[in-house]
Short mmCIF file of C-alpha atoms in Angstrom, two decimals:
data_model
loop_
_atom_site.label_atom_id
_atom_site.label_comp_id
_atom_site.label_asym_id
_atom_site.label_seq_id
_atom_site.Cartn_x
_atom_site.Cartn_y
_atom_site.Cartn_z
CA UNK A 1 0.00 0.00 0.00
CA UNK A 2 1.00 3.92 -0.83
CA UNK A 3 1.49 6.68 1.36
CA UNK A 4 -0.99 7.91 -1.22
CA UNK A 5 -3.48 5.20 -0.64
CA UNK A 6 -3.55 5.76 3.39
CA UNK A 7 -3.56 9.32 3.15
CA UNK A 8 -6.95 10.04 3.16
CA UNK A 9 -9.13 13.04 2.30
CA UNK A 10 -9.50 15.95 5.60
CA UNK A 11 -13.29 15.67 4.97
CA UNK A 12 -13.62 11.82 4.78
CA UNK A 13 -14.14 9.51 8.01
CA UNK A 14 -11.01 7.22 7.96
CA UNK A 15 -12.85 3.74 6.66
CA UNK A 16 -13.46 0.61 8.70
CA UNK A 17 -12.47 -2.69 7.21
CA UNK A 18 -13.69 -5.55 8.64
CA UNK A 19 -14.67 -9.35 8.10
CA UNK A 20 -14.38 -12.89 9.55
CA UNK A 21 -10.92 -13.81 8.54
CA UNK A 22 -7.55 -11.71 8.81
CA UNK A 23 -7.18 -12.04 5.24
CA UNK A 24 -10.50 -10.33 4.21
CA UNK A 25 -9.60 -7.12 5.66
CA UNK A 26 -7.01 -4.42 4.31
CA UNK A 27 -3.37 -4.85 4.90
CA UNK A 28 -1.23 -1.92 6.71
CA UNK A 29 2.49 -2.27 6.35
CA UNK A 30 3.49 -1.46 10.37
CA UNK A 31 7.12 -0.02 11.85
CA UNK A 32 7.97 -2.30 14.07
CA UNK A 33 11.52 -1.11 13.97
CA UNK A 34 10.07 1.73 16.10
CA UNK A 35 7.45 -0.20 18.72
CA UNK A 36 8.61 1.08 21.89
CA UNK A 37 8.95 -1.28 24.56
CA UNK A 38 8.55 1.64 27.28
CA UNK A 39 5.36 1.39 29.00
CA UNK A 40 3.58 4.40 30.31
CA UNK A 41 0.58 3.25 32.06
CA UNK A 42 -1.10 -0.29 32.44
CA UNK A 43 -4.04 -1.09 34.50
CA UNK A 44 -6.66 -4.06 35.21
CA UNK A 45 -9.77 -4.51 36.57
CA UNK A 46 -12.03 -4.51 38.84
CA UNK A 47 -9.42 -5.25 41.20
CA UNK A 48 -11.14 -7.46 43.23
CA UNK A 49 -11.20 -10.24 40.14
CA UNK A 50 -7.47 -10.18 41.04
CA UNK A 51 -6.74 -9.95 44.73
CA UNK A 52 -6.46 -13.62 45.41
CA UNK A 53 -4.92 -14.41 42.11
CA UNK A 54 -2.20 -11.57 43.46
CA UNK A 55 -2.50 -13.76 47.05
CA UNK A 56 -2.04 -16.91 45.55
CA UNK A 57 0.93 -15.97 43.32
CA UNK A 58 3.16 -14.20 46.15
CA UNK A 59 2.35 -17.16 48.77
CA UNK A 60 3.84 -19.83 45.97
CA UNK A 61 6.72 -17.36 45.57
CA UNK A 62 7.97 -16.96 49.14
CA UNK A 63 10.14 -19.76 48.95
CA UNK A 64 11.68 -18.73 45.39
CA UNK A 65 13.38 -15.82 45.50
CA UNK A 66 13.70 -15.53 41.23
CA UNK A 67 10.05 -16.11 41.28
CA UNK A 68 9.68 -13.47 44.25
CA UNK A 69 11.53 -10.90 42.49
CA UNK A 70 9.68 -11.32 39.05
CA UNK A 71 6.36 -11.22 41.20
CA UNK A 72 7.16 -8.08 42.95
CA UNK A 73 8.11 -6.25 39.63
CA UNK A 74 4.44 -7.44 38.55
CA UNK A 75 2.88 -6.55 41.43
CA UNK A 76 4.55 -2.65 41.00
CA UNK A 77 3.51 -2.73 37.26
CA UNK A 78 -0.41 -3.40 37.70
CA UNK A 79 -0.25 -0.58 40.46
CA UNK A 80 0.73 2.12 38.72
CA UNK A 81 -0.96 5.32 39.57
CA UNK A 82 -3.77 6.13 36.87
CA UNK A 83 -2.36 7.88 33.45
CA UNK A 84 -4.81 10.11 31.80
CA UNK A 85 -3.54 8.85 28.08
CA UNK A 86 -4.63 5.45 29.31
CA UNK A 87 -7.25 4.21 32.09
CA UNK A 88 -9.83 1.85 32.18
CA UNK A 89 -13.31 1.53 34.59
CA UNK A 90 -16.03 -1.07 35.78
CA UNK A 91 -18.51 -0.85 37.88
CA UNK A 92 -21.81 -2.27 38.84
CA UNK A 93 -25.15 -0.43 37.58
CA UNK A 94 -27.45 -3.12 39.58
CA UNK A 95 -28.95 -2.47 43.10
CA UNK A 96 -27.93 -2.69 46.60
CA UNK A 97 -30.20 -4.20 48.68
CA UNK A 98 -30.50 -1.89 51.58
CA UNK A 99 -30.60 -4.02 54.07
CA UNK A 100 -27.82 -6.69 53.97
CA UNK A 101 -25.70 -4.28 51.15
CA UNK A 102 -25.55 -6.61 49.06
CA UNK A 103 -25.15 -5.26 45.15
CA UNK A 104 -27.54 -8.02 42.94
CA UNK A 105 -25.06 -9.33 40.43
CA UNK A 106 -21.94 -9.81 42.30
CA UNK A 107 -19.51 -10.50 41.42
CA UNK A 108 -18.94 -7.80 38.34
CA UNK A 109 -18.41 -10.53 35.61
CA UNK A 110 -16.31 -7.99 33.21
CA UNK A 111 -12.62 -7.64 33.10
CA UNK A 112 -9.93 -5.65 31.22
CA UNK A 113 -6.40 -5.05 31.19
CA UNK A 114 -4.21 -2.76 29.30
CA UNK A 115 -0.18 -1.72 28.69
CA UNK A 116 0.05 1.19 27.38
CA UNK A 117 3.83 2.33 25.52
CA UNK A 118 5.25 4.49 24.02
CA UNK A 119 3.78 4.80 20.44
CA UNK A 120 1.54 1.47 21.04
CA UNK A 121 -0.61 0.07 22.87
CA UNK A 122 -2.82 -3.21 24.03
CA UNK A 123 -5.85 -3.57 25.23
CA UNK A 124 -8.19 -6.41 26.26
CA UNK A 125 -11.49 -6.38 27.57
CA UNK A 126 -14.13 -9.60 28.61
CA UNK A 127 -17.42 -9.47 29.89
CA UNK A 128 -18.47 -12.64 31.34
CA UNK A 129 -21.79 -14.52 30.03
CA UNK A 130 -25.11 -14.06 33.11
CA UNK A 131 -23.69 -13.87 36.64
CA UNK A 132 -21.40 -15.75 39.35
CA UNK A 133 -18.29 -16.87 39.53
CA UNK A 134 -17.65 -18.99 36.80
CA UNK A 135 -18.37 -15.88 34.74
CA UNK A 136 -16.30 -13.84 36.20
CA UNK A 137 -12.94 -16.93 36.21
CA UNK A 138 -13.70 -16.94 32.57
CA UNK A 139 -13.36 -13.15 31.45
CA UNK A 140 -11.04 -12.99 33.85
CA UNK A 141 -8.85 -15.92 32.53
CA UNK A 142 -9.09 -14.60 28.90
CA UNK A 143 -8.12 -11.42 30.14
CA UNK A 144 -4.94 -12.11 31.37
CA UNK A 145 -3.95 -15.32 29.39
CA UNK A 146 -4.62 -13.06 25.87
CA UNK A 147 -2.54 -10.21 27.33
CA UNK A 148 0.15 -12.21 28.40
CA UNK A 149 0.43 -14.01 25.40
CA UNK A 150 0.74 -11.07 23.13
CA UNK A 151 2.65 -9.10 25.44
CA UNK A 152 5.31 -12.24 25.93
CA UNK A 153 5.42 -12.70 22.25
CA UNK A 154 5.66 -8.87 20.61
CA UNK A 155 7.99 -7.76 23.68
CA UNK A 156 9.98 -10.65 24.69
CA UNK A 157 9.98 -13.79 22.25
CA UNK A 158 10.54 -10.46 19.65
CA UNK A 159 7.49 -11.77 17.45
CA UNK A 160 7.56 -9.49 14.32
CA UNK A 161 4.81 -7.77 13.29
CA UNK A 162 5.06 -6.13 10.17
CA UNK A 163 1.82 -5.88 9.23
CA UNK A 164 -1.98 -5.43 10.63
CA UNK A 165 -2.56 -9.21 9.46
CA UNK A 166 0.11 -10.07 11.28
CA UNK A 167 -1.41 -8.50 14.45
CA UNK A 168 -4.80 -9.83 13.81
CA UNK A 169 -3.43 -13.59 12.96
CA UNK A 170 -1.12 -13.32 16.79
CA UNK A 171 -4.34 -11.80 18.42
CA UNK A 172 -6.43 -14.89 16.46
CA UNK A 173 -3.49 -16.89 18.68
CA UNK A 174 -4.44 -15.40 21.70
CA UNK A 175 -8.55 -16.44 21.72
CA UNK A 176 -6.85 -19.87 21.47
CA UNK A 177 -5.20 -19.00 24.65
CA UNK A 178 -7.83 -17.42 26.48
CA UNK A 179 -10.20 -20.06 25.70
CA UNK A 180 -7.33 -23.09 27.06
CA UNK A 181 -7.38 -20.96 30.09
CA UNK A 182 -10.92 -20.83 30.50
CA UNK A 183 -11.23 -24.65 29.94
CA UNK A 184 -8.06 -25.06 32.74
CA UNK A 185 -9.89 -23.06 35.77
CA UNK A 186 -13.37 -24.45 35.11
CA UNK A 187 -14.79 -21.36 34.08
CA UNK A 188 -17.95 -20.36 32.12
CA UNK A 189 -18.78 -18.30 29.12
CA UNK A 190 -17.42 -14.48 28.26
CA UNK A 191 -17.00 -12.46 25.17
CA UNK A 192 -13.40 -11.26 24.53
CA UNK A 193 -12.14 -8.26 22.70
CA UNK A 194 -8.88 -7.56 21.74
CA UNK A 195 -7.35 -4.37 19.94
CA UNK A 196 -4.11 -2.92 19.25
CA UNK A 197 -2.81 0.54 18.33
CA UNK A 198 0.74 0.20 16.16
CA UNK A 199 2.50 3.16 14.18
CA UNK A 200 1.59 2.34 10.24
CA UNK A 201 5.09 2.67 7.80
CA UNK A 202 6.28 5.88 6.26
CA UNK A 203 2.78 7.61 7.95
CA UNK A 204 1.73 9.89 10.41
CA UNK A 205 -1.12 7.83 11.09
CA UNK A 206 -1.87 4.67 13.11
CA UNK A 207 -3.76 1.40 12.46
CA UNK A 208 -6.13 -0.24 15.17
CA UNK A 209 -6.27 -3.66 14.59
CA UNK A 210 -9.07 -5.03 16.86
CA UNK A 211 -10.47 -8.83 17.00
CA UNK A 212 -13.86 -9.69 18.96
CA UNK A 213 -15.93 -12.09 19.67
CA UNK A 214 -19.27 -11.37 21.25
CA UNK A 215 -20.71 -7.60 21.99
CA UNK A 216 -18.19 -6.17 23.69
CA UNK A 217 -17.03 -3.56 21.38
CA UNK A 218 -14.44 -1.05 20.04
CA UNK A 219 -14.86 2.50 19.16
CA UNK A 220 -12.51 5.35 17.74
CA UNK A 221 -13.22 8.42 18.64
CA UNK A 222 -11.68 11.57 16.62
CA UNK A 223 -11.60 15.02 17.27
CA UNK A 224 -11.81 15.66 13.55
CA UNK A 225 -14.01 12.98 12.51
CA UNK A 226 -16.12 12.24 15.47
CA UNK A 227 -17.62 8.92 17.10
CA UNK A 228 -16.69 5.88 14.53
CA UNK A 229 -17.15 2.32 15.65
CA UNK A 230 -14.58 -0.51 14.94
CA UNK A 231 -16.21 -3.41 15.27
CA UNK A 232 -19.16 -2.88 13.59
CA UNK A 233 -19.22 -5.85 11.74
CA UNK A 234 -19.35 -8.45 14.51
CA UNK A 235 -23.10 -7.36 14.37
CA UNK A 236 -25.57 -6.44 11.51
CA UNK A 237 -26.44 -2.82 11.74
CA UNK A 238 -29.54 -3.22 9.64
CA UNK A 239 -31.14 -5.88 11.66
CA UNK A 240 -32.99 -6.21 14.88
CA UNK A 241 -30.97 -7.33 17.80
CA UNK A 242 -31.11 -9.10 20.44
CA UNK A 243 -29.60 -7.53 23.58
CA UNK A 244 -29.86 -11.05 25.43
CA UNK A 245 -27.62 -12.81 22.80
CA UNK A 246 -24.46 -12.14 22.79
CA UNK A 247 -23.86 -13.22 19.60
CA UNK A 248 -20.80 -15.56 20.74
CA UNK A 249 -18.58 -16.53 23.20
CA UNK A 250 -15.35 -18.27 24.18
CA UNK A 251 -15.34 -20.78 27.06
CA UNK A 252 -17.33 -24.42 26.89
CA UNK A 253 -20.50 -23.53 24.88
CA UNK A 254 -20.79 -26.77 23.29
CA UNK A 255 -18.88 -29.65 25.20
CA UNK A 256 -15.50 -28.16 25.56
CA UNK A 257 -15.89 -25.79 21.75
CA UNK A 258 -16.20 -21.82 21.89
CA UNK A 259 -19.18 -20.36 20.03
CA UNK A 260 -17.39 -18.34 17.27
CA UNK A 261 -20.08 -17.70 15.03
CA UNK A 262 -19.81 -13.76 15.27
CA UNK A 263 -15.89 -13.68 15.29
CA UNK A 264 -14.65 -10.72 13.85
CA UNK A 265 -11.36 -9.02 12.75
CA UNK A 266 -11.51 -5.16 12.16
CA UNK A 267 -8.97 -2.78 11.29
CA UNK A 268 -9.07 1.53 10.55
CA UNK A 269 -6.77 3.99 10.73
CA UNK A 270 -6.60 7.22 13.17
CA UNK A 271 -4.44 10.20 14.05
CA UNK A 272 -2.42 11.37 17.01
CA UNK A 273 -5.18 12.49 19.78
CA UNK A 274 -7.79 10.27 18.60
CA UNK A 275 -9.03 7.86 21.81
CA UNK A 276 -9.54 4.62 21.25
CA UNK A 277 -12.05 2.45 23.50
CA UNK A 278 -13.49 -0.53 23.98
CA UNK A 279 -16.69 -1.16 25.99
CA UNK A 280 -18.85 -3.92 27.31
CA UNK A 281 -22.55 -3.97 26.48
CA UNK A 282 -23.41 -2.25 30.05
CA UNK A 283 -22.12 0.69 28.46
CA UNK A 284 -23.01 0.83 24.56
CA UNK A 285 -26.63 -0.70 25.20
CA UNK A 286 -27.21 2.36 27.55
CA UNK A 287 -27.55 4.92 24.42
CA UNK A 288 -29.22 2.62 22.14
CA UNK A 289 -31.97 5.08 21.88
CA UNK A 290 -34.97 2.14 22.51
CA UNK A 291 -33.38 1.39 25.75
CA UNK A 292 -33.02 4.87 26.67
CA UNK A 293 -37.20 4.88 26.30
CA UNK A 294 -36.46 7.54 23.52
CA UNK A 295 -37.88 5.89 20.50
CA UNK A 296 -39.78 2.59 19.63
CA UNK A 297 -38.13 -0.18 17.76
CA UNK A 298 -39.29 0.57 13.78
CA UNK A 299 -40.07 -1.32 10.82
CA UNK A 300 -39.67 -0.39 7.00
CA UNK A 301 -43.52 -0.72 6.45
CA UNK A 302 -44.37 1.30 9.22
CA UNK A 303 -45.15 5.16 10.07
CA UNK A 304 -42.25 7.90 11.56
CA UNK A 305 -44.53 7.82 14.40
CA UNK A 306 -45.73 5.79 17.11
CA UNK A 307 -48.91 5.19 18.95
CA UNK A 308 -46.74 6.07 21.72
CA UNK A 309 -46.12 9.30 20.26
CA UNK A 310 -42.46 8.32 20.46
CA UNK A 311 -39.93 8.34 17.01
CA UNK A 312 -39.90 4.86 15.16
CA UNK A 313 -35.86 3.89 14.80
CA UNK A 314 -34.80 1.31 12.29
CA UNK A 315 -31.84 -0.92 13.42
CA UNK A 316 -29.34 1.08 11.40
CA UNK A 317 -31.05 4.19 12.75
CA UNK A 318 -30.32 3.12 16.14
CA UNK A 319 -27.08 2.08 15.75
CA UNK A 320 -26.26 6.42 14.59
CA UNK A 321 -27.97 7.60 17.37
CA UNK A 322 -26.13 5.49 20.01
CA UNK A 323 -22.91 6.72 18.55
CA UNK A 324 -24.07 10.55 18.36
CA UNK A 325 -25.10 9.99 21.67
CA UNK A 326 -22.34 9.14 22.94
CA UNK A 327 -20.11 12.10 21.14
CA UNK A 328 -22.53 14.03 22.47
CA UNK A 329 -21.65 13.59 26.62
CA UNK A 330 -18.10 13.94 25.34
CA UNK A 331 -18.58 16.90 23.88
CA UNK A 332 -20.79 18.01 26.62
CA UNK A 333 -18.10 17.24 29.19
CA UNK A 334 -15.46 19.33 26.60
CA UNK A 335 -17.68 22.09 26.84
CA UNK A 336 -17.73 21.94 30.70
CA UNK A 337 -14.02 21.87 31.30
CA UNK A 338 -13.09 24.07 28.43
CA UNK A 339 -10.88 21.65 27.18
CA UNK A 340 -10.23 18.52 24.98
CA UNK A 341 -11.18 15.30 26.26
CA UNK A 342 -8.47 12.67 27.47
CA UNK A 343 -8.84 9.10 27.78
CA UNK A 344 -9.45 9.14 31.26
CA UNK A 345 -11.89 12.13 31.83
CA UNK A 346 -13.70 9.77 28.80
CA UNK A 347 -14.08 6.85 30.76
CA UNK A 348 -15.48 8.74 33.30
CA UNK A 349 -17.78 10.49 31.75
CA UNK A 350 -19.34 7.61 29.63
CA UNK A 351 -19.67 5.51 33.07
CA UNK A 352 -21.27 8.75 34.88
CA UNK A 353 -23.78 8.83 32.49
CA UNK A 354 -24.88 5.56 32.08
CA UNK A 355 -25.22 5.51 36.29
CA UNK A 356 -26.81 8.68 36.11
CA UNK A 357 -29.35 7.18 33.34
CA UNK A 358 -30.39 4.02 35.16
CA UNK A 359 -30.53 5.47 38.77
CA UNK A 360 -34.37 5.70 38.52
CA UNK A 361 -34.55 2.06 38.29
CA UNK A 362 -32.44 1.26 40.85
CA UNK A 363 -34.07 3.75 43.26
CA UNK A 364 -36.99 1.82 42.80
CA UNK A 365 -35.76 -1.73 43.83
CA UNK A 366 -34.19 0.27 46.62
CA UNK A 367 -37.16 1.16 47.89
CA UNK A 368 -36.93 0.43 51.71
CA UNK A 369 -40.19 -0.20 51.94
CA UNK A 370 -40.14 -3.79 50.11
CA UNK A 371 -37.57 -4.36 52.66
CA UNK A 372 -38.98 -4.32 56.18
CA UNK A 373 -39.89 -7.17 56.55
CA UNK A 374 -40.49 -11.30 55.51
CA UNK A 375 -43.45 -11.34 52.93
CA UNK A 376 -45.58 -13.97 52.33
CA UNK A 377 -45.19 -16.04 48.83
CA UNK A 378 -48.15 -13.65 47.36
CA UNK A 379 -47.26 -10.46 49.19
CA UNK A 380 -43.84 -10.51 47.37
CA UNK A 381 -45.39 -12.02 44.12
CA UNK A 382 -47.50 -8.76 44.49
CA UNK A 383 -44.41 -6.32 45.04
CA UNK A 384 -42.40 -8.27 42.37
CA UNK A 385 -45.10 -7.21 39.94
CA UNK A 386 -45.05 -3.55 41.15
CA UNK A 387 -41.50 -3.23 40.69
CA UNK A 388 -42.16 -4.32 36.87
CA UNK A 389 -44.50 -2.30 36.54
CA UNK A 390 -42.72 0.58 38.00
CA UNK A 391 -39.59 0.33 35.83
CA UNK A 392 -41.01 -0.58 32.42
CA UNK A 393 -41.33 3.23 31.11
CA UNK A 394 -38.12 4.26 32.75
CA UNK A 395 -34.88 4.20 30.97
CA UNK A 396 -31.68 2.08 30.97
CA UNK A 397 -30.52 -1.30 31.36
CA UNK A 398 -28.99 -2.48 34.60
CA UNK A 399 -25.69 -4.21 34.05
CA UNK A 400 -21.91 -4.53 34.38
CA UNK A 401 -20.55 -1.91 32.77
CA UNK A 402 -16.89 -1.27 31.61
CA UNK A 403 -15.07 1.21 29.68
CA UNK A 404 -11.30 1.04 28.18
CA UNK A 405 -9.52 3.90 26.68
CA UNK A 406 -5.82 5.19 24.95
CA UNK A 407 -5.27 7.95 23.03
CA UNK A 408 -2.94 7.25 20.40
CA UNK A 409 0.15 8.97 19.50
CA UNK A 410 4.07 9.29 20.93
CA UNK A 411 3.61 9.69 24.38
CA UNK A 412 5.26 12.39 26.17
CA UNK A 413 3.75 13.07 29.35
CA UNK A 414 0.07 12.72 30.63
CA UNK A 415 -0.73 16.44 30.38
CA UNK A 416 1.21 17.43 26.95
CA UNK A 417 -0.57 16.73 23.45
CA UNK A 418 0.59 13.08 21.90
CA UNK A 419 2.99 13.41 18.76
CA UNK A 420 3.14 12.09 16.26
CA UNK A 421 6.33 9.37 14.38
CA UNK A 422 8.18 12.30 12.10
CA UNK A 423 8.71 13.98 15.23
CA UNK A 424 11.33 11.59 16.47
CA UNK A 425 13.50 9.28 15.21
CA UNK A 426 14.25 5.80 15.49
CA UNK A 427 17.70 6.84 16.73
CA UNK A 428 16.44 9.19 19.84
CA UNK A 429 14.11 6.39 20.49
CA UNK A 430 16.25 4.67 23.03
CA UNK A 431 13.33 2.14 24.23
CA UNK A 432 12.53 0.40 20.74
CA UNK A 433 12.30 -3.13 20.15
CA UNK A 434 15.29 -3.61 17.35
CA UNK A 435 17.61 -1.71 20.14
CA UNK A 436 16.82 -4.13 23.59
CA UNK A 437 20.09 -6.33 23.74
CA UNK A 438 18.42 -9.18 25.78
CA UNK A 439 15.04 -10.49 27.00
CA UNK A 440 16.15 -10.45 30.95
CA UNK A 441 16.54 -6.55 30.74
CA UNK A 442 12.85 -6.14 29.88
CA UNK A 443 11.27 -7.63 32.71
CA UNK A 444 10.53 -3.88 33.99
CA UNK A 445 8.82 -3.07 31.02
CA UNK A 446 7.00 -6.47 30.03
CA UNK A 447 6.19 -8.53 32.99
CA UNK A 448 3.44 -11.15 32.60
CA UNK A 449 -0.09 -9.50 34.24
CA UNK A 450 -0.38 -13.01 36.35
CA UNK A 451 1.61 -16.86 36.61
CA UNK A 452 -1.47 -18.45 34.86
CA UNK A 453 -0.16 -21.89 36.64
CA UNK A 454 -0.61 -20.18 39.97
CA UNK A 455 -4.09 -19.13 39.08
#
């Protein structure tokens, strides 16, 4: 491909390529000459999926002080304090009972994981299939088996990657991984995204290479071009879905095979400042515009309006409004602070309004009254049936809900604007793969995010 060919028009929308195998998607030649190995931020989460699994791993280690060591620098890495070029968020949109505390849903079934470099980055988030444990071991195991597969093999095996098919064939790899890992700690089902940001050859501009499985999805969004999702063709846009099918799903769906029918490999380009991010469904279903009681699903034979007196939406329709909605709180927030958005401050204002959206609802399970004391089997059949009835006009959809997010470019520092590739060279660039003279000196940069067999 030309520098021509990538360089794309100011007033066109960079294009999204994307289909079911690596090959049926365009090809970006990538540096990797110049992949930094220098990480700037990494982060998992929620950290209470991995507070044992830290336990476990230190307790196995006290008697091995190599181990020890390795676990410590591990242990330092996944505590970093919070970047705001990188940062990721999950937290729990269902109700606390208000008696006992308890939060219905527990534990939060999604996970995610990020290392953020230099001029790269890689990001993976799960969300695990209905509730429990076993769904929270399995997005939790192909959370940090796919990381630590890609990060062992780009940063210390020295995998090449000259190209976005050879990203999306190594992340391919890594569902193999995740879904081993799943099988090895008894887990249950979870969808699995996976996306990387690398520096495209003899450009400016940067390719996102992003494979999924499921509906936890990626989105790019650009300060010139606005909201743009990546992943769009894991689902049809012009047909009805179905918010309780996930659409697939690694882990033991039938006997001990994954449930790949949606698999999808995606690529685009963007430009230094753009954010990428990834979110589970807890997030993107929460400005579809149906669930948001703003419209009424429509149909091609039908009227523009409703006997509800609310707008009819077509699937595809939908699917724009969602996005412009969600542009919309970031610009809103923009306009607020008076300045541009970073990839933390977008996190947190995607998961404030999606809490802010569905706190109706949960103020009405809350409802102390329901709670005073032991009903009867047709008193509580009763109040069950109010509650329905209570939250069927309000809006929102009470879930687990995560958020991921990296603005691309050459890092500098978290409050300086990115840069981007002709403003260095490969022979300032101290930290880049072709220059690290053995794999021991990068355990500070490249340590594995957990010792799977201590899991």
């Amino acid at each position: 491909m030309t520098l021509r060919e990538m360089e794309r028009s100011p007033f066109t929308p960079p294009e999204v390529w994307g289909g079911r195998t690596a090959e049926e998607v365009k090809e970006f030649s990538v540096d990797y000459s110049l992949l930094s190995s220098e990480v700037f931020s990494a982060g998992r989460g929620p950290e209470r999926n991995f507070d044992y699994e830290l336990r476990n791993v230190l307790d196995v280690c006290n008697n091995n002080t190599e181990k020890r060591q390795e676990a410590d620098v591990n242990h330092r890495l996944w505590n970093l304090q919070p970047n705001r070029k990188a940062y990721g968020t999950s937290l729990s949109l269902y109700d606390r009972n208000p008696v006992t505390g308890k939060v219905s849903g527990d534990p939060i079934a999604d996970s995610y994981a990020y290392i953020a470099r230099r001029n790269n980055s890689l990001m993976v988030i799960a969300d695990g299939v209905n509730w429990g444990d076993k769904s929270m071991i399995a997005a939790r195991c192909a959370v940090c088996a796919s990381i630590n597969y890609l990060n062992d093999a780009v940063f210390a095996n020295f995998h090449a990657i000259y190209s976005t098919k050879d990203a999306l064939l190594l992340m391919r790899k890594a569902f193999d991984v995740a879904h081993e890992s799943i099988l090895q700690h008894n887990g249950g089902l979870t969808t699995l995204n996976i996306t990387m940001v690398l520096p495209i050859h003899s450009s400016t501009q940067y390719a996102v290479c992003s494979v999924n499985v499921g509906d936890s999805l990626t989105y790019v969004f650009s300060k010139r071009y606005g909201m743009n999702e990546l992943s769009v063709a894991s689902h049809d846009i012009n047909k009805e879905r179905n918010m309780k099918d996930v659409g697939g799903a690694i882990g033991p769906v039938d006997g001990s095979q994954p449930y790949l029918t949606n698999l999808t490999f995606s690529v685009t380009t963007c430009e230094p400042g753009d954010i990428v991010f990834q979110t589970t469904d807890g997030i993107s279903d929460n400005f579809d515009p149906v669930v948001t009681k703003l419209a009424v699903p429509g149909r091609r034979d039908s009227t523009l309006q409703s006997v509800e007196e609310k707008a009819e939406m077509l699937p595809h329709e939908r699917h724009m409004f969602a996005m412009k909605g969600m542009e919309r709180v970031i610009h809103e927030y923009e306009l607020v602070t008076e300045h541009d958005i970073s990839a933390q401050e977008l996190c947190k204002a995607l998961s404030n309004h999606v809490t802010s959206l569905t706190q109706p609802k949960r103020l009405v399970i809350e409802n102390p009254v329901y709670y005073r004391r032991q009903f009867k089997k047709k008193e509580r059949k009763k109040i069950e049936e109010t509650i329905r009835n209570a939250m069927r006009p309000l809006p929102g959809k009470l879930d687990h809900a995560t958020v991921l997010a990296y603005e691309v470019g050459v890092y500098r520092d978290e409050n300086s604007p990115n840069r981007s590739l002709d403003d260095i060279s490969s022979a300032q660039d101290s930290c880049c793969v072709s220059h690290r003279s053995s794999v021991s000196s990068t355990i500070e940069t490249s340590p594995s995010l957990v010792f799977e067999s201590d899991v």
